[in-house]
Amino acid sequence: MYHRVINNSEDEGVHGTYVYENIFREHMQYLKDKNYTVITFKDLDKISWRNRFEKDKKYIILTFDDGYKDNYDLAFPILKEFGFKATIFLMGSSTYNEWDVKASGEKEFPLMSVDMIKEMQDYGIEFGAHTFNHPKINTLSNDEIEHQIIDVKKPLEEKIGREIITFAYPYGILNDYAKKMAEKAGYTFALATDSGSVCLSDDLYQIRRIAIFPNTNLFSFKRKVAGNYNFIKIKREEKNRRKK
């Protein structure tokens, strides 16, 4: 799970939700060298994945949250260079990272324009929904949760001209009602961050992801894309909880 890709220190901002362009390239080069098959959630849905994963292939889905303009400026050229796709999650009403600016005094970073989105879409990038304005689900009433998850789908689909089948919970925060609303809205998949089963098919409305941070160097990246990373992480967390 990526957020921003940058190429100078002025764009780092307050939060560690970025990687430098050269590091992102190293990540993609590794996936290419190791023959990973990079797909989107729409690809996953189309291939009847429960029965048709090819055993000799290594599959991976690259996701980007929030839809920053640097995804188009810096990440997209690298994705094209390697022939890779990605799934990017968009806000329904925000044009910049207003949620971070208001909460923590973060710099304003612009989000992608419709023209940028459509160009990337024509190439094969999938776009999903990420609420209207990035609220924390656990602070909302049920009516507000329904609005942020269900009501955002149609206007985003009209904006990009394609069906949206994937949703990502802001901050990875969710509850049972949010999961019900994601299913009610008609999404096929809904993504968390650091919660959910290690097996995707266990719960399609709480899919665990692996976060990429500024310090995710190539060695760390290799560990994170290994198939057992989340399994080991969860076992370690369970062990630590038992000690307390």
Short mmCIF file of C-alpha atoms in Angstrom, two decimals:
data_model
loop_
_atom_site.label_atom_id
_atom_site.label_comp_id
_atom_site.label_asym_id
_atom_site.label_seq_id
_atom_site.Cartn_x
_atom_site.Cartn_y
_atom_site.Cartn_z
CA MET A 1 0.00 0.00 0.00
CA TYR A 2 1.54 3.24 -1.22
CA HIS A 3 0.31 6.81 -0.85
CA ARG A 4 2.68 9.37 -2.35
CA VAL A 5 5.77 9.19 -4.56
CA ILE A 6 8.11 12.18 -4.33
CA ASN A 7 11.48 13.33 -5.65
CA ASN A 8 12.50 16.15 -3.29
CA SER A 9 12.58 16.74 0.46
CA GLU A 10 10.19 19.71 0.28
CA ASP A 11 7.38 17.29 -0.55
CA GLU A 12 7.94 15.00 2.43
CA GLY A 13 5.39 16.75 4.63
CA VAL A 14 4.44 15.84 8.18
CA HIS A 15 3.34 12.25 7.66
CA GLY A 16 5.51 9.35 6.58
CA THR A 17 3.22 8.26 3.80
CA TYR A 18 5.61 8.65 0.89
CA VAL A 19 8.48 6.94 -0.88
CA TYR A 20 11.09 8.57 -3.03
CA GLU A 21 10.90 8.02 -6.77
CA ASN A 22 14.20 6.12 -6.91
CA ILE A 23 13.05 3.76 -4.14
CA PHE A 24 9.75 3.15 -5.92
CA ARG A 25 11.69 2.29 -9.07
CA GLU A 26 13.81 -0.19 -7.10
CA HIS A 27 10.64 -1.82 -5.79
CA MET A 28 9.21 -2.17 -9.29
CA GLN A 29 12.51 -3.45 -10.70
CA TYR A 30 12.55 -6.17 -8.05
CA LEU A 31 9.01 -7.26 -8.94
CA LYS A 32 10.02 -7.38 -12.60
CA ASP A 33 13.23 -9.30 -11.94
CA LYS A 34 11.39 -11.85 -9.81
CA ASN A 35 8.61 -12.31 -12.38
CA TYR A 36 5.71 -11.09 -10.27
CA THR A 37 2.40 -10.79 -12.09
CA VAL A 38 0.94 -7.38 -11.19
CA ILE A 39 -2.85 -7.24 -11.41
CA THR A 40 -5.73 -5.05 -10.26
CA PHE A 41 -8.81 -5.98 -8.26
CA LYS A 42 -10.84 -5.86 -11.46
CA ASP A 43 -8.42 -8.38 -12.95
CA LEU A 44 -8.82 -10.47 -9.82
CA ASP A 45 -12.58 -10.42 -10.18
CA LYS A 46 -12.47 -11.36 -13.86
CA ILE A 47 -10.22 -14.39 -13.56
CA SER A 48 -12.53 -16.28 -11.17
CA TRP A 49 -9.60 -16.20 -8.78
CA ARG A 50 -10.92 -18.78 -6.33
CA ASN A 51 -10.31 -21.50 -8.89
CA ARG A 52 -7.94 -20.13 -11.51
CA PHE A 53 -4.80 -18.79 -9.83
CA GLU A 54 -1.89 -20.33 -11.69
CA LYS A 55 0.29 -22.14 -9.16
CA ASP A 56 3.56 -21.27 -10.86
CA LYS A 57 2.88 -17.50 -10.79
CA LYS A 58 3.41 -14.91 -8.06
CA TYR A 59 0.58 -12.37 -8.01
CA ILE A 60 0.64 -8.92 -6.42
CA ILE A 61 -1.71 -5.92 -6.37
CA LEU A 62 -0.20 -2.45 -5.97
CA THR A 63 -2.51 0.05 -4.27
CA PHE A 64 -2.26 3.81 -3.79
CA ASP A 65 -4.55 5.64 -1.38
CA ASP A 66 -5.96 9.16 -1.84
CA GLY A 67 -5.16 9.82 -5.52
CA TYR A 68 -2.30 12.30 -5.20
CA LYS A 69 -1.13 14.15 -8.31
CA ASP A 70 2.36 12.72 -7.80
CA ASN A 71 0.90 9.30 -8.56
CA TYR A 72 0.39 10.59 -12.08
CA ASP A 73 3.57 12.67 -12.32
CA LEU A 74 6.06 10.21 -10.83
CA ALA A 75 4.58 6.76 -10.19
CA PHE A 76 2.66 6.38 -13.45
CA PRO A 77 5.69 6.73 -15.78
CA ILE A 78 7.51 4.04 -13.79
CA LEU A 79 4.51 1.74 -13.82
CA LYS A 80 4.30 2.13 -17.59
CA GLU A 81 8.02 1.51 -17.96
CA PHE A 82 7.66 -1.87 -16.28
CA GLY A 83 4.28 -2.70 -17.80
CA PHE A 84 2.59 -2.73 -14.39
CA LYS A 85 -0.90 -1.74 -13.29
CA ALA A 86 -2.17 -0.47 -9.93
CA THR A 87 -5.38 0.29 -8.06
CA ILE A 88 -5.75 3.88 -6.85
CA PHE A 89 -8.40 5.01 -4.37
CA LEU A 90 -10.05 8.39 -4.94
CA MET A 91 -11.98 10.85 -2.81
CA GLY A 92 -15.41 11.96 -3.98
CA SER A 93 -15.15 15.66 -3.17
CA SER A 94 -11.62 16.61 -2.07
CA THR A 95 -9.16 18.30 -4.44
CA TYR A 96 -6.25 18.24 -2.00
CA ASN A 97 -5.35 16.49 1.25
CA GLU A 98 -7.69 18.63 3.33
CA TRP A 99 -8.10 15.95 6.03
CA ASP A 100 -4.39 16.14 6.93
CA VAL A 101 -4.17 19.92 6.52
CA LYS A 102 -7.01 20.46 8.99
CA ALA A 103 -5.93 17.82 11.51
CA SER A 104 -2.17 18.26 11.64
CA GLY A 105 -1.15 21.33 9.67
CA GLU A 106 0.16 19.25 6.80
CA LYS A 107 1.16 20.97 3.57
CA GLU A 108 -1.41 21.02 0.81
CA PHE A 109 -0.73 18.33 -1.78
CA PRO A 110 -2.99 18.31 -4.85
CA LEU A 111 -4.97 15.31 -5.99
CA MET A 112 -5.25 14.13 -9.58
CA SER A 113 -7.45 15.83 -12.16
CA VAL A 114 -10.13 14.00 -14.11
CA ASP A 115 -7.99 14.13 -17.26
CA MET A 116 -5.10 12.49 -15.42
CA ILE A 117 -7.40 9.82 -14.04
CA LYS A 118 -8.84 9.01 -17.45
CA GLU A 119 -5.40 8.79 -19.06
CA MET A 120 -4.26 6.35 -16.40
CA GLN A 121 -7.52 4.45 -16.68
CA ASP A 122 -7.08 4.05 -20.44
CA TYR A 123 -3.69 2.48 -19.74
CA GLY A 124 -5.17 -0.05 -17.31
CA ILE A 125 -5.03 1.57 -13.88
CA GLU A 126 -8.06 0.71 -11.75
CA PHE A 127 -9.73 3.36 -9.60
CA GLY A 128 -11.65 2.66 -6.42
CA ALA A 129 -13.57 4.71 -3.86
CA HIS A 130 -12.14 6.14 -0.63
CA THR A 131 -15.15 8.10 0.76
CA PHE A 132 -15.94 11.75 0.02
CA ASN A 133 -13.38 13.42 2.27
CA HIS A 134 -11.35 10.85 4.24
CA PRO A 135 -13.13 10.73 7.64
CA LYS A 136 -12.37 8.31 10.43
CA ILE A 137 -15.19 5.79 10.22
CA ASN A 138 -15.24 5.21 13.98
CA THR A 139 -16.18 8.87 14.58
CA LEU A 140 -19.27 8.76 12.34
CA SER A 141 -22.91 7.93 12.93
CA ASN A 142 -24.42 5.07 10.95
CA ASP A 143 -26.09 7.55 8.60
CA GLU A 144 -22.76 9.27 7.98
CA ILE A 145 -21.03 5.94 7.36
CA GLU A 146 -23.70 5.04 4.82
CA HIS A 147 -23.26 8.40 3.10
CA GLN A 148 -19.47 8.13 2.91
CA ILE A 149 -19.44 4.56 1.60
CA ILE A 150 -22.62 4.18 -0.45
CA ASP A 151 -23.38 7.68 -1.71
CA VAL A 152 -19.84 8.29 -3.00
CA LYS A 153 -19.94 5.39 -5.46
CA LYS A 154 -22.26 6.78 -8.15
CA PRO A 155 -20.73 10.28 -8.47
CA LEU A 156 -17.24 8.81 -8.66
CA GLU A 157 -18.38 6.36 -11.33
CA GLU A 158 -19.91 9.23 -13.30
CA LYS A 159 -16.71 11.23 -12.88
CA ILE A 160 -14.40 8.53 -14.24
CA GLY A 161 -16.88 6.85 -16.58
CA ARG A 162 -16.31 3.34 -15.23
CA GLU A 163 -17.84 0.99 -12.70
CA ILE A 164 -16.13 0.96 -9.31
CA ILE A 165 -15.91 -2.41 -7.56
CA THR A 166 -13.30 -1.67 -4.87
CA PHE A 167 -13.41 0.48 -1.73
CA ALA A 168 -10.70 1.38 0.81
CA TYR A 169 -11.48 2.48 4.36
CA PRO A 170 -9.65 5.73 5.28
CA TYR A 171 -6.85 5.09 7.79
CA GLY A 172 -7.83 1.43 7.60
CA ILE A 173 -10.48 2.16 10.25
CA LEU A 174 -13.70 0.17 9.96
CA ASN A 175 -16.44 -1.53 11.92
CA ASP A 176 -19.09 -4.14 11.20
CA TYR A 177 -21.58 -1.55 9.98
CA ALA A 178 -19.06 -0.11 7.53
CA LYS A 179 -18.44 -3.58 6.13
CA LYS A 180 -22.17 -4.10 5.70
CA MET A 181 -22.45 -0.77 3.87
CA ALA A 182 -19.56 -1.66 1.56
CA GLU A 183 -21.36 -4.84 0.59
CA LYS A 184 -24.72 -3.05 0.29
CA ALA A 185 -23.16 -0.42 -2.00
CA GLY A 186 -22.19 -3.14 -4.46
CA TYR A 187 -18.43 -3.15 -4.01
CA THR A 188 -16.86 -6.54 -4.60
CA PHE A 189 -13.84 -5.83 -2.42
CA ALA A 190 -13.18 -3.51 0.53
CA LEU A 191 -9.68 -2.91 1.83
CA ALA A 192 -8.37 -2.28 5.33
CA THR A 193 -4.73 -1.61 6.19
CA ASP A 194 -3.37 -3.48 9.19
CA SER A 195 -6.37 -5.65 10.02
CA GLY A 196 -8.04 -8.63 8.46
CA SER A 197 -7.10 -12.21 7.72
CA VAL A 198 -3.90 -13.25 5.97
CA CYS A 199 -6.12 -15.03 3.47
CA LEU A 200 -7.96 -12.66 1.14
CA SER A 201 -10.89 -15.00 0.59
CA ASP A 202 -11.72 -15.16 4.33
CA ASP A 203 -13.37 -11.72 4.23
CA LEU A 204 -13.66 -9.71 1.02
CA TYR A 205 -14.77 -6.64 3.00
CA GLN A 206 -11.74 -6.49 5.28
CA ILE A 207 -8.75 -7.25 3.10
CA ARG A 208 -5.43 -6.77 4.85
CA ARG A 209 -2.71 -4.80 3.08
CA ILE A 210 1.01 -4.26 3.61
CA ALA A 211 2.07 -0.64 4.13
CA ILE A 212 5.07 0.89 2.38
CA PHE A 213 6.86 3.68 4.26
CA PRO A 214 9.81 6.03 3.58
CA ASN A 215 12.15 3.52 5.23
CA THR A 216 10.96 0.58 3.14
CA ASN A 217 14.26 -0.01 1.39
CA LEU A 218 14.81 -2.87 -1.03
CA PHE A 219 15.69 -5.35 1.72
CA SER A 220 12.52 -4.47 3.64
CA PHE A 221 10.45 -4.56 0.46
CA LYS A 222 11.65 -8.08 -0.34
CA ARG A 223 10.46 -9.20 3.09
CA LYS A 224 7.11 -7.47 2.68
CA VAL A 225 6.25 -9.04 -0.67
CA ALA A 226 7.24 -12.51 0.47
CA GLY A 227 4.12 -14.61 0.82
CA ASN A 228 4.55 -15.26 4.54
CA TYR A 229 5.09 -11.66 5.73
CA ASN A 230 1.61 -11.03 7.17
CA PHE A 231 1.42 -14.51 8.66
CA ILE A 232 4.66 -13.97 10.58
CA LYS A 233 3.58 -10.46 11.60
CA ILE A 234 0.23 -11.62 12.98
CA LYS A 235 1.83 -14.48 14.90
CA ARG A 236 4.33 -12.05 16.44
CA GLU A 237 1.52 -9.65 17.44
CA GLU A 238 -0.43 -12.50 19.04
CA LYS A 239 2.65 -13.58 20.98
CA ASN A 240 3.23 -10.03 22.24
CA ARG A 241 -0.39 -9.72 23.37
CA ARG A 242 -0.12 -12.93 25.38
CA LYS A 243 2.91 -11.55 27.21
CA LYS A 244 1.01 -8.48 28.46
#
